[in-house]
Amino acid sequence: MVRHYLVSGRVQGVGFRWFVHREAAELGLDGWVRNLQTGEVECVAAGSEAKLEELEAALRKGSRGSRVDRLQIHDLVEAEGEKLGPFQIEGAW
């Protein structure tokens, strides 16, 4: 399965991307996470439904110092997952 996540709230400047990276990597998911100019964090992850549900629970909880007000989830076509490699943070360097 491949899912797109859009996280709103206090999710920039609080280590949220690093938190998502750690959670997703521990779950063995492929994909990426990045900040958006709108102040939201965007994420695409590919893996089993069970592993994605674990990631979603972590996204809803958020990192220490963050506040998640809204989590939007969209299923993507499986072909989107073929382009993804090991989970990474985009725009972090």
mmCIF file with all atom_site columns, C-alpha atoms in Angstrom:
data_model
loop_
_atom_site.group_PDB
_atom_site.id
_atom_site.type_symbol
_atom_site.label_atom_id
_atom_site.label_alt_id
_atom_site.label_comp_id
_atom_site.label_asym_id
_atom_site.label_entity_id
_atom_site.label_seq_id
_atom_site.pdbx_PDB_ins_code
_atom_site.Cartn_x
_atom_site.Cartn_y
_atom_site.Cartn_z
_atom_site.occupancy
_atom_site.B_iso_or_equiv
_atom_site.pdbx_formal_charge
_atom_site.auth_seq_id
_atom_site.auth_comp_id
_atom_site.auth_asym_id
_atom_site.auth_atom_id
_atom_site.pdbx_PDB_model_num
ATOM 1  C CA . MET A 1 1  ? 0.000  0.000  0.000  1.00 0.00 ? 1  MET A CA 1
ATOM 2  C CA . VAL A 1 2  ? 1.059  3.570  -0.619 1.00 0.00 ? 2  VAL A CA 1
ATOM 3  C CA . ARG A 1 3  ? -0.357 6.522  1.306  1.00 0.00 ? 3  ARG A CA 1
ATOM 4  C CA . HIS A 1 4  ? 0.050  10.284 1.252  1.00 0.00 ? 4  HIS A CA 1
ATOM 5  C CA . TYR A 1 5  ? -0.162 12.180 4.547  1.00 0.00 ? 5  TYR A CA 1
ATOM 6  C CA . LEU A 1 6  ? -0.581 15.885 5.182  1.00 0.00 ? 6  LEU A CA 1
ATOM 7  C CA . VAL A 1 7  ? -0.015 16.933 8.786  1.00 0.00 ? 7  VAL A CA 1
ATOM 8  C CA . SER A 1 8  ? -1.192 20.323 10.064 1.00 0.00 ? 8  SER A CA 1
ATOM 9  C CA . GLY A 1 9  ? -0.497 22.013 13.372 1.00 0.00 ? 9  GLY A CA 1
ATOM 10 C CA . ARG A 1 10 ? 2.733  22.920 15.104 1.00 0.00 ? 10 ARG A CA 1
ATOM 11 C CA . VAL A 1 11 ? 4.849  20.524 13.067 1.00 0.00 ? 11 VAL A CA 1
ATOM 12 C CA . GLN A 1 12 ? 7.743  22.647 11.793 1.00 0.00 ? 12 GLN A CA 1
ATOM 13 C CA . GLY A 1 13 ? 10.739 23.689 13.851 1.00 0.00 ? 13 GLY A CA 1
ATOM 14 C CA . VAL A 1 14 ? 10.076 20.988 16.456 1.00 0.00 ? 14 VAL A CA 1
ATOM 15 C CA . GLY A 1 15 ? 11.928 17.966 14.997 1.00 0.00 ? 15 GLY A CA 1
ATOM 16 C CA . PHE A 1 16 ? 8.788  16.503 13.452 1.00 0.00 ? 16 PHE A CA 1
ATOM 17 C CA . ARG A 1 17 ? 10.431 15.368 10.199 1.00 0.00 ? 17 ARG A CA 1
ATOM 18 C CA . TRP A 1 18 ? 13.181 13.593 12.139 1.00 0.00 ? 18 TRP A CA 1
ATOM 19 C CA . PHE A 1 19 ? 10.525 11.956 14.314 1.00 0.00 ? 19 PHE A CA 1
ATOM 20 C CA . VAL A 1 20 ? 8.635  10.723 11.231 1.00 0.00 ? 20 VAL A CA 1
ATOM 21 C CA . HIS A 1 21 ? 11.875 9.475  9.663  1.00 0.00 ? 21 HIS A CA 1
ATOM 22 C CA . ARG A 1 22 ? 12.772 7.473  12.777 1.00 0.00 ? 22 ARG A CA 1
ATOM 23 C CA . GLU A 1 23 ? 9.285  5.962  13.108 1.00 0.00 ? 23 GLU A CA 1
ATOM 24 C CA . ALA A 1 24 ? 9.028  5.044  9.415  1.00 0.00 ? 24 ALA A CA 1
ATOM 25 C CA . ALA A 1 25 ? 12.564 3.610  9.253  1.00 0.00 ? 25 ALA A CA 1
ATOM 26 C CA . GLU A 1 26 ? 11.917 1.448  12.336 1.00 0.00 ? 26 GLU A CA 1
ATOM 27 C CA . LEU A 1 27 ? 8.798  0.111  10.611 1.00 0.00 ? 27 LEU A CA 1
ATOM 28 C CA . GLY A 1 28 ? 10.772 -0.647 7.440  1.00 0.00 ? 28 GLY A CA 1
ATOM 29 C CA . LEU A 1 29 ? 8.684  1.683  5.278  1.00 0.00 ? 29 LEU A CA 1
ATOM 30 C CA . ASP A 1 30 ? 9.834  3.285  2.040  1.00 0.00 ? 30 ASP A CA 1
ATOM 31 C CA . GLY A 1 31 ? 9.075  6.919  1.271  1.00 0.00 ? 31 GLY A CA 1
ATOM 32 C CA . TRP A 1 32 ? 9.856  10.466 2.296  1.00 0.00 ? 32 TRP A CA 1
ATOM 33 C CA . VAL A 1 33 ? 8.829  13.376 4.512  1.00 0.00 ? 33 VAL A CA 1
ATOM 34 C CA . ARG A 1 34 ? 9.242  17.113 3.934  1.00 0.00 ? 34 ARG A CA 1
ATOM 35 C CA . ASN A 1 35 ? 8.176  20.532 5.149  1.00 0.00 ? 35 ASN A CA 1
ATOM 36 C CA . LEU A 1 36 ? 5.842  22.606 2.998  1.00 0.00 ? 36 LEU A CA 1
ATOM 37 C CA . GLN A 1 37 ? 5.839  26.398 2.695  1.00 0.00 ? 37 GLN A CA 1
ATOM 38 C CA . THR A 1 38 ? 2.303  26.342 4.112  1.00 0.00 ? 38 THR A CA 1
ATOM 39 C CA . GLY A 1 39 ? 3.658  25.229 7.515  1.00 0.00 ? 39 GLY A CA 1
ATOM 40 C CA . GLU A 1 40 ? 2.436  21.667 7.059  1.00 0.00 ? 40 GLU A CA 1
ATOM 41 C CA . VAL A 1 41 ? 4.461  18.475 6.784  1.00 0.00 ? 41 VAL A CA 1
ATOM 42 C CA . GLU A 1 42 ? 3.896  16.128 3.844  1.00 0.00 ? 42 GLU A CA 1
ATOM 43 C CA . CYS A 1 43 ? 4.766  12.449 3.826  1.00 0.00 ? 43 CYS A CA 1
ATOM 44 C CA . VAL A 1 44 ? 4.455  9.534  1.406  1.00 0.00 ? 44 VAL A CA 1
ATOM 45 C CA . ALA A 1 45 ? 4.976  6.029  2.761  1.00 0.00 ? 45 ALA A CA 1
ATOM 46 C CA . ALA A 1 46 ? 4.775  2.545  1.273  1.00 0.00 ? 46 ALA A CA 1
ATOM 47 C CA . GLY A 1 47 ? 4.455  -0.746 3.119  1.00 0.00 ? 47 GLY A CA 1
ATOM 48 C CA . SER A 1 48 ? 1.929  -3.144 4.558  1.00 0.00 ? 48 SER A CA 1
ATOM 49 C CA . GLU A 1 49 ? -1.405 -1.847 5.810  1.00 0.00 ? 49 GLU A CA 1
ATOM 50 C CA . ALA A 1 50 ? -0.486 -2.805 9.382  1.00 0.00 ? 50 ALA A CA 1
ATOM 51 C CA . LYS A 1 51 ? 2.815  -0.896 9.250  1.00 0.00 ? 51 LYS A CA 1
ATOM 52 C CA . LEU A 1 52 ? 1.131  2.156  7.706  1.00 0.00 ? 52 LEU A CA 1
ATOM 53 C CA . GLU A 1 53 ? -1.465 2.114  10.489 1.00 0.00 ? 53 GLU A CA 1
ATOM 54 C CA . GLU A 1 54 ? 1.381  2.131  13.035 1.00 0.00 ? 54 GLU A CA 1
ATOM 55 C CA . LEU A 1 55 ? 2.901  5.138  11.268 1.00 0.00 ? 55 LEU A CA 1
ATOM 56 C CA . GLU A 1 56 ? -0.481 6.888  11.251 1.00 0.00 ? 56 GLU A CA 1
ATOM 57 C CA . ALA A 1 57 ? -0.796 6.405  15.016 1.00 0.00 ? 57 ALA A CA 1
ATOM 58 C CA . ALA A 1 58 ? 2.642  7.986  15.452 1.00 0.00 ? 58 ALA A CA 1
ATOM 59 C CA . LEU A 1 59 ? 1.729  10.873 13.129 1.00 0.00 ? 59 LEU A CA 1
ATOM 60 C CA . ARG A 1 60 ? -1.432 11.564 15.135 1.00 0.00 ? 60 ARG A CA 1
ATOM 61 C CA . LYS A 1 61 ? 0.529  11.562 18.390 1.00 0.00 ? 61 LYS A CA 1
ATOM 62 C CA . GLY A 1 62 ? 3.370  13.694 17.032 1.00 0.00 ? 62 GLY A CA 1
ATOM 63 C CA . SER A 1 63 ? 6.835  14.350 18.335 1.00 0.00 ? 63 SER A CA 1
ATOM 64 C CA . ARG A 1 64 ? 7.724  15.939 21.617 1.00 0.00 ? 64 ARG A CA 1
ATOM 65 C CA . GLY A 1 65 ? 7.030  19.648 21.299 1.00 0.00 ? 65 GLY A CA 1
ATOM 66 C CA . SER A 1 66 ? 4.737  19.265 18.302 1.00 0.00 ? 66 SER A CA 1
ATOM 67 C CA . ARG A 1 67 ? 0.965  19.605 18.131 1.00 0.00 ? 67 ARG A CA 1
ATOM 68 C CA . VAL A 1 68 ? -0.960 17.746 15.444 1.00 0.00 ? 68 VAL A CA 1
ATOM 69 C CA . ASP A 1 69 ? -4.242 19.485 14.668 1.00 0.00 ? 69 ASP A CA 1
ATOM 70 C CA . ARG A 1 70 ? -5.159 17.559 11.536 1.00 0.00 ? 70 ARG A CA 1
ATOM 71 C CA . LEU A 1 71 ? -3.972 14.504 9.620  1.00 0.00 ? 71 LEU A CA 1
ATOM 72 C CA . GLN A 1 72 ? -5.222 14.046 6.060  1.00 0.00 ? 72 GLN A CA 1
ATOM 73 C CA . ILE A 1 73 ? -4.697 10.615 4.487  1.00 0.00 ? 73 ILE A CA 1
ATOM 74 C CA . HIS A 1 74 ? -5.016 9.634  0.832  1.00 0.00 ? 74 HIS A CA 1
ATOM 75 C CA . ASP A 1 75 ? -4.377 6.241  -0.701 1.00 0.00 ? 75 ASP A CA 1
ATOM 76 C CA . LEU A 1 76 ? -2.173 6.320  -3.789 1.00 0.00 ? 76 LEU A CA 1
ATOM 77 C CA . VAL A 1 77 ? -1.874 3.809  -6.598 1.00 0.00 ? 77 VAL A CA 1
ATOM 78 C CA . GLU A 1 78 ? 0.606  0.987  -5.996 1.00 0.00 ? 78 GLU A CA 1
ATOM 79 C CA . ALA A 1 79 ? 2.771  2.197  -8.900 1.00 0.00 ? 79 ALA A CA 1
ATOM 80 C CA . GLU A 1 80 ? 3.695  5.267  -6.819 1.00 0.00 ? 80 GLU A CA 1
ATOM 81 C CA . GLY A 1 81 ? 5.479  2.958  -4.394 1.00 0.00 ? 81 GLY A CA 1
ATOM 82 C CA . GLU A 1 82 ? 7.801  1.652  -7.107 1.00 0.00 ? 82 GLU A CA 1
ATOM 83 C CA . LYS A 1 83 ? 9.564  5.030  -7.219 1.00 0.00 ? 83 LYS A CA 1
ATOM 84 C CA . LEU A 1 84 ? 10.231 5.104  -3.483 1.00 0.00 ? 84 LEU A CA 1
ATOM 85 C CA . GLY A 1 85 ? 13.427 4.034  -1.770 1.00 0.00 ? 85 GLY A CA 1
ATOM 86 C CA . PRO A 1 86 ? 14.358 3.713  1.901  1.00 0.00 ? 86 PRO A CA 1
ATOM 87 C CA . PHE A 1 87 ? 12.601 6.364  3.974  1.00 0.00 ? 87 PHE A CA 1
ATOM 88 C CA . GLN A 1 88 ? 14.289 9.747  3.843  1.00 0.00 ? 88 GLN A CA 1
ATOM 89 C CA . ILE A 1 89 ? 13.877 13.392 4.774  1.00 0.00 ? 89 ILE A CA 1
ATOM 90 C CA . GLU A 1 90 ? 13.640 15.659 1.738  1.00 0.00 ? 90 GLU A CA 1
ATOM 91 C CA . GLY A 1 91 ? 15.085 19.160 1.896  1.00 0.00 ? 91 GLY A CA 1
ATOM 92 C CA . ALA A 1 92 ? 16.962 18.546 5.142  1.00 0.00 ? 92 ALA A CA 1
ATOM 93 C CA . TRP A 1 93 ? 20.450 19.289 3.882  1.00 0.00 ? 93 TRP A CA 1
#
